[in-house]
């Protein structure tokens, strides 16, 4: 028997391999489980990272802001913002992910659903409550986040000036 591989040993290796694959899939942290995306709660760390950019009044790369926040999404190449309420079918139509099931989509009109993709696959999605920072179309890690001064009206109709962040597809210079 010495130096021979038994059937029991082969079975143990197969069980260990399949168990390891399940462990890797469950620890990916991307919110994607099979054909379902679990939309995570808002990230205070990401809000704080955006606030630092706003306070500094200097543009910064979106990828750097996301990395500094510690969001558990790994590598990504596109970020999409969806104003809520929105249906899973509408999100799938934009992303090109037909049949993908979504869990935890928001029904409040005060939030966004932010979705990160890599090579057309969803790697992370989260609910973005007020203050929210969205993008028209999509953004990439190289997209610029620019503090911008704007004019508007406050609750009583008076003119006010305020600062906000805009995310666009152009890179930071």
PDB file of C-alpha atoms in Angstrom:
ATOM      1  CA  UNK A   1       0.000   0.000   0.000  1.00  0.00           C
ATOM      2  CA  UNK A   2       2.921   2.360   0.526  1.00  0.00           C
ATOM      3  CA  UNK A   3       3.048   5.036  -2.220  1.00  0.00           C
ATOM      4  CA  UNK A   4      -0.442   4.146  -3.523  1.00  0.00           C
ATOM      5  CA  UNK A   5      -3.419   6.504  -3.552  1.00  0.00           C
ATOM      6  CA  UNK A   6      -6.545   4.897  -2.143  1.00  0.00           C
ATOM      7  CA  UNK A   7     -10.128   5.671  -3.154  1.00  0.00           C
ATOM      8  CA  UNK A   8     -10.756   7.125   0.288  1.00  0.00           C
ATOM      9  CA  UNK A   9      -7.850   9.532  -0.167  1.00  0.00           C
ATOM     10  CA  UNK A  10      -9.189  10.607  -3.569  1.00  0.00           C
ATOM     11  CA  UNK A  11     -12.632  11.171  -2.013  1.00  0.00           C
ATOM     12  CA  UNK A  12     -11.120  13.268   0.808  1.00  0.00           C
ATOM     13  CA  UNK A  13      -9.222  15.436  -1.706  1.00  0.00           C
ATOM     14  CA  UNK A  14     -12.387  15.889  -3.795  1.00  0.00           C
ATOM     15  CA  UNK A  15     -14.393  16.892  -0.701  1.00  0.00           C
ATOM     16  CA  UNK A  16     -11.681  19.303   0.428  1.00  0.00           C
ATOM     17  CA  UNK A  17     -11.506  20.849  -3.064  1.00  0.00           C
ATOM     18  CA  UNK A  18     -15.258  21.352  -3.321  1.00  0.00           C
ATOM     19  CA  UNK A  19     -15.400  22.707   0.238  1.00  0.00           C
ATOM     20  CA  UNK A  20     -12.603  25.171  -0.558  1.00  0.00           C
ATOM     21  CA  UNK A  21     -14.461  26.338  -3.687  1.00  0.00           C
ATOM     22  CA  UNK A  22     -17.611  26.966  -1.628  1.00  0.00           C
ATOM     23  CA  UNK A  23     -15.561  28.859   0.971  1.00  0.00           C
ATOM     24  CA  UNK A  24     -13.966  31.064  -1.713  1.00  0.00           C
ATOM     25  CA  UNK A  25     -17.356  31.826  -3.270  1.00  0.00           C
ATOM     26  CA  UNK A  26     -18.900  32.744   0.082  1.00  0.00           C
ATOM     27  CA  UNK A  27     -15.957  34.950   1.135  1.00  0.00           C
ATOM     28  CA  UNK A  28     -15.719  36.985  -2.045  1.00  0.00           C
ATOM     29  CA  UNK A  29     -17.426  39.944  -0.334  1.00  0.00           C
ATOM     30  CA  UNK A  30     -18.843  41.173  -3.610  1.00  0.00           C
ATOM     31  CA  UNK A  31     -22.482  40.623  -2.790  1.00  0.00           C
ATOM     32  CA  UNK A  32     -22.889  38.217  -5.700  1.00  0.00           C
ATOM     33  CA  UNK A  33     -24.174  34.754  -4.920  1.00  0.00           C
ATOM     34  CA  UNK A  34     -24.698  32.568  -7.962  1.00  0.00           C
ATOM     35  CA  UNK A  35     -27.214  34.411 -10.072  1.00  0.00           C
ATOM     36  CA  UNK A  36     -28.270  36.808  -7.296  1.00  0.00           C
ATOM     37  CA  UNK A  37     -26.899  40.164  -6.165  1.00  0.00           C
ATOM     38  CA  UNK A  38     -27.396  41.155  -2.527  1.00  0.00           C
ATOM     39  CA  UNK A  39     -27.451  44.961  -2.310  1.00  0.00           C
ATOM     40  CA  UNK A  40     -25.395  45.982   0.752  1.00  0.00           C
ATOM     41  CA  UNK A  41     -26.216  48.829   3.131  1.00  0.00           C
ATOM     42  CA  UNK A  42     -24.749  52.306   2.696  1.00  0.00           C
ATOM     43  CA  UNK A  43     -21.068  52.694   3.557  1.00  0.00           C
ATOM     44  CA  UNK A  44     -20.185  55.381   6.131  1.00  0.00           C
ATOM     45  CA  UNK A  45     -16.513  54.884   5.199  1.00  0.00           C
ATOM     46  CA  UNK A  46     -17.219  55.725   1.548  1.00  0.00           C
ATOM     47  CA  UNK A  47     -19.277  58.757   2.587  1.00  0.00           C
ATOM     48  CA  UNK A  48     -16.330  59.926   4.714  1.00  0.00           C
ATOM     49  CA  UNK A  49     -13.911  59.438   1.791  1.00  0.00           C
ATOM     50  CA  UNK A  50     -16.154  61.547  -0.474  1.00  0.00           C
ATOM     51  CA  UNK A  51     -16.474  64.187   2.280  1.00  0.00           C
ATOM     52  CA  UNK A  52     -12.665  64.482   2.477  1.00  0.00           C
ATOM     53  CA  UNK A  53     -12.585  65.264  -1.263  1.00  0.00           C
ATOM     54  CA  UNK A  54     -15.340  67.842  -0.825  1.00  0.00           C
ATOM     55  CA  UNK A  55     -13.521  69.452   2.124  1.00  0.00           C
ATOM     56  CA  UNK A  56     -10.197  69.585   0.238  1.00  0.00           C
ATOM     57  CA  UNK A  57     -11.876  71.186  -2.824  1.00  0.00           C
ATOM     58  CA  UNK A  58      -9.460  69.235  -5.046  1.00  0.00           C
ATOM     59  CA  UNK A  59     -10.404  66.655  -7.719  1.00  0.00           C
ATOM     60  CA  UNK A  60      -9.461  63.040  -7.112  1.00  0.00           C
ATOM     61  CA  UNK A  61      -9.651  59.686  -8.932  1.00  0.00           C
ATOM     62  CA  UNK A  62     -12.794  57.698  -8.133  1.00  0.00           C
ATOM     63  CA  UNK A  63     -10.728  54.512  -7.807  1.00  0.00           C
ATOM     64  CA  UNK A  64      -8.567  56.124  -5.105  1.00  0.00           C
ATOM     65  CA  UNK A  65     -11.626  57.262  -3.150  1.00  0.00           C
ATOM     66  CA  UNK A  66     -13.201  53.792  -3.290  1.00  0.00           C
ATOM     67  CA  UNK A  67      -9.902  52.140  -2.282  1.00  0.00           C
ATOM     68  CA  UNK A  68      -9.455  54.523   0.678  1.00  0.00           C
ATOM     69  CA  UNK A  69     -12.955  53.685   1.903  1.00  0.00           C
ATOM     70  CA  UNK A  70     -12.115  50.001   2.254  1.00  0.00           C
ATOM     71  CA  UNK A  71     -15.229  48.795   0.384  1.00  0.00           C
ATOM     72  CA  UNK A  72     -14.877  45.014  -0.007  1.00  0.00           C
ATOM     73  CA  UNK A  73     -15.261  44.908  -3.774  1.00  0.00           C
ATOM     74  CA  UNK A  74     -11.814  44.092  -5.146  1.00  0.00           C
ATOM     75  CA  UNK A  75     -10.978  45.009  -8.728  1.00  0.00           C
ATOM     76  CA  UNK A  76     -13.639  46.791 -10.770  1.00  0.00           C
ATOM     77  CA  UNK A  77     -13.776  48.594 -14.100  1.00  0.00           C
ATOM     78  CA  UNK A  78     -17.178  50.344 -14.137  1.00  0.00           C
ATOM     79  CA  UNK A  79     -19.527  51.958 -11.637  1.00  0.00           C
ATOM     80  CA  UNK A  80     -23.191  52.629 -12.413  1.00  0.00           C
ATOM     81  CA  UNK A  81     -25.699  54.682 -10.393  1.00  0.00           C
ATOM     82  CA  UNK A  82     -29.425  53.934 -10.435  1.00  0.00           C
ATOM     83  CA  UNK A  83     -31.952  56.339  -8.940  1.00  0.00           C
ATOM     84  CA  UNK A  84     -34.584  54.494  -6.950  1.00  0.00           C
ATOM     85  CA  UNK A  85     -37.103  53.120  -7.159  1.00  0.00           C
ATOM     86  CA  UNK A  86     -35.952  50.968 -10.082  1.00  0.00           C
ATOM     87  CA  UNK A  87     -36.748  47.401 -11.059  1.00  0.00           C
ATOM     88  CA  UNK A  88     -34.295  44.538 -11.412  1.00  0.00           C
ATOM     89  CA  UNK A  89     -35.314  44.256 -15.068  1.00  0.00           C
ATOM     90  CA  UNK A  90     -34.378  47.897 -15.689  1.00  0.00           C
ATOM     91  CA  UNK A  91     -30.980  47.467 -14.005  1.00  0.00           C
ATOM     92  CA  UNK A  92     -30.316  44.253 -15.942  1.00  0.00           C
ATOM     93  CA  UNK A  93     -31.210  45.991 -19.216  1.00  0.00           C
ATOM     94  CA  UNK A  94     -28.618  48.723 -18.596  1.00  0.00           C
ATOM     95  CA  UNK A  95     -25.921  46.351 -17.332  1.00  0.00           C
ATOM     96  CA  UNK A  96     -26.521  43.607 -19.895  1.00  0.00           C
ATOM     97  CA  UNK A  97     -27.138  41.023 -17.154  1.00  0.00           C
ATOM     98  CA  UNK A  98     -30.463  39.413 -18.145  1.00  0.00           C
ATOM     99  CA  UNK A  99     -31.990  37.136 -15.533  1.00  0.00           C
ATOM    100  CA  UNK A 100     -29.772  38.338 -12.675  1.00  0.00           C
ATOM    101  CA  UNK A 101     -31.825  38.423  -9.454  1.00  0.00           C
ATOM    102  CA  UNK A 102     -31.490  41.410  -7.109  1.00  0.00           C
ATOM    103  CA  UNK A 103     -32.087  41.276  -3.370  1.00  0.00           C
ATOM    104  CA  UNK A 104     -32.443  44.458  -1.310  1.00  0.00           C
ATOM    105  CA  UNK A 105     -33.218  46.971  -4.053  1.00  0.00           C
ATOM    106  CA  UNK A 106     -34.416  50.216  -2.518  1.00  0.00           C
ATOM    107  CA  UNK A 107     -37.850  51.719  -2.995  1.00  0.00           C
ATOM    108  CA  UNK A 108     -37.018  55.162  -1.514  1.00  0.00           C
ATOM    109  CA  UNK A 109     -36.679  58.065  -3.895  1.00  0.00           C
ATOM    110  CA  UNK A 110     -33.938  59.523  -1.665  1.00  0.00           C
ATOM    111  CA  UNK A 111     -31.356  56.822  -2.427  1.00  0.00           C
ATOM    112  CA  UNK A 112     -29.283  55.434  -5.261  1.00  0.00           C
ATOM    113  CA  UNK A 113     -28.209  51.889  -5.962  1.00  0.00           C
ATOM    114  CA  UNK A 114     -24.501  51.907  -6.823  1.00  0.00           C
ATOM    115  CA  UNK A 115     -23.262  48.910  -8.813  1.00  0.00           C
ATOM    116  CA  UNK A 116     -19.640  47.985  -9.527  1.00  0.00           C
ATOM    117  CA  UNK A 117     -18.686  45.632 -12.369  1.00  0.00           C
ATOM    118  CA  UNK A 118     -15.587  43.876 -13.611  1.00  0.00           C
ATOM    119  CA  UNK A 119     -15.612  42.534 -17.163  1.00  0.00           C
ATOM    120  CA  UNK A 120     -19.429  42.766 -17.259  1.00  0.00           C
ATOM    121  CA  UNK A 121     -19.920  40.857 -13.984  1.00  0.00           C
ATOM    122  CA  UNK A 122     -21.377  42.496 -10.868  1.00  0.00           C
ATOM    123  CA  UNK A 123     -18.789  42.491  -8.071  1.00  0.00           C
ATOM    124  CA  UNK A 124     -20.553  44.735  -5.561  1.00  0.00           C
ATOM    125  CA  UNK A 125     -23.754  46.729  -5.126  1.00  0.00           C
ATOM    126  CA  UNK A 126     -24.868  48.980  -2.295  1.00  0.00           C
ATOM    127  CA  UNK A 127     -27.610  51.356  -1.267  1.00  0.00           C
ATOM    128  CA  UNK A 128     -26.358  54.956  -1.292  1.00  0.00           C
ATOM    129  CA  UNK A 129     -28.448  57.184   0.993  1.00  0.00           C
ATOM    130  CA  UNK A 130     -28.277  60.958   1.229  1.00  0.00           C
ATOM    131  CA  UNK A 131     -25.764  62.490   0.707  1.00  0.00           C
ATOM    132  CA  UNK A 132     -25.325  60.427  -2.411  1.00  0.00           C
ATOM    133  CA  UNK A 133     -22.789  60.730  -5.210  1.00  0.00           C
ATOM    134  CA  UNK A 134     -23.925  59.325  -8.522  1.00  0.00           C
ATOM    135  CA  UNK A 135     -22.786  59.290 -12.098  1.00  0.00           C
ATOM    136  CA  UNK A 136     -24.649  59.714 -15.379  1.00  0.00           C
ATOM    137  CA  UNK A 137     -23.951  56.653 -17.506  1.00  0.00           C
ATOM    138  CA  UNK A 138     -20.984  54.974 -15.880  1.00  0.00           C
ATOM    139  CA  UNK A 139     -17.653  55.859 -14.297  1.00  0.00           C
ATOM    140  CA  UNK A 140     -14.308  54.052 -14.202  1.00  0.00           C
ATOM    141  CA  UNK A 141     -11.587  53.970 -11.534  1.00  0.00           C
ATOM    142  CA  UNK A 142      -9.841  56.772 -13.483  1.00  0.00           C
ATOM    143  CA  UNK A 143     -12.947  59.008 -13.522  1.00  0.00           C
ATOM    144  CA  UNK A 144     -12.589  62.372 -11.844  1.00  0.00           C
ATOM    145  CA  UNK A 145     -14.531  63.335  -8.749  1.00  0.00           C
ATOM    146  CA  UNK A 146     -14.640  67.119  -8.824  1.00  0.00           C
ATOM    147  CA  UNK A 147     -15.828  69.480  -6.092  1.00  0.00           C
ATOM    148  CA  UNK A 148     -18.129  72.030  -7.746  1.00  0.00           C
ATOM    149  CA  UNK A 149     -19.714  75.172  -6.366  1.00  0.00           C
ATOM    150  CA  UNK A 150     -23.376  75.593  -7.314  1.00  0.00           C
ATOM    151  CA  UNK A 151     -26.258  77.961  -6.756  1.00  0.00           C
ATOM    152  CA  UNK A 152     -29.730  76.935  -5.681  1.00  0.00           C
ATOM    153  CA  UNK A 153     -32.638  77.687  -3.394  1.00  0.00           C
ATOM    154  CA  UNK A 154     -32.977  76.666   0.234  1.00  0.00           C
ATOM    155  CA  UNK A 155     -36.201  75.415   1.858  1.00  0.00           C
ATOM    156  CA  UNK A 156     -37.611  78.936   2.234  1.00  0.00           C
ATOM    157  CA  UNK A 157     -36.761  79.959  -1.339  1.00  0.00           C
ATOM    158  CA  UNK A 158     -33.671  82.050  -0.656  1.00  0.00           C
ATOM    159  CA  UNK A 159     -30.685  81.874  -3.011  1.00  0.00           C
ATOM    160  CA  UNK A 160     -27.781  79.846  -1.612  1.00  0.00           C
ATOM    161  CA  UNK A 161     -24.356  78.754  -2.813  1.00  0.00           C
ATOM    162  CA  UNK A 162     -23.128  75.292  -1.913  1.00  0.00           C
ATOM    163  CA  UNK A 163     -20.466  72.729  -2.799  1.00  0.00           C
ATOM    164  CA  UNK A 164     -21.192  69.316  -4.241  1.00  0.00           C
ATOM    165  CA  UNK A 165     -19.236  66.544  -5.955  1.00  0.00           C
ATOM    166  CA  UNK A 166     -19.578  65.600  -9.580  1.00  0.00           C
ATOM    167  CA  UNK A 167     -18.288  62.346 -11.027  1.00  0.00           C
ATOM    168  CA  UNK A 168     -17.438  62.373 -14.691  1.00  0.00           C
ATOM    169  CA  UNK A 169     -15.723  60.079 -17.167  1.00  0.00           C
ATOM    170  CA  UNK A 170     -12.738  62.329 -17.720  1.00  0.00           C
ATOM    171  CA  UNK A 171      -9.620  61.497 -15.725  1.00  0.00           C
ATOM    172  CA  UNK A 172      -8.101  63.814 -13.139  1.00  0.00           C
ATOM    173  CA  UNK A 173      -5.426  66.026 -14.749  1.00  0.00           C
TER     174      UNK A 173
END
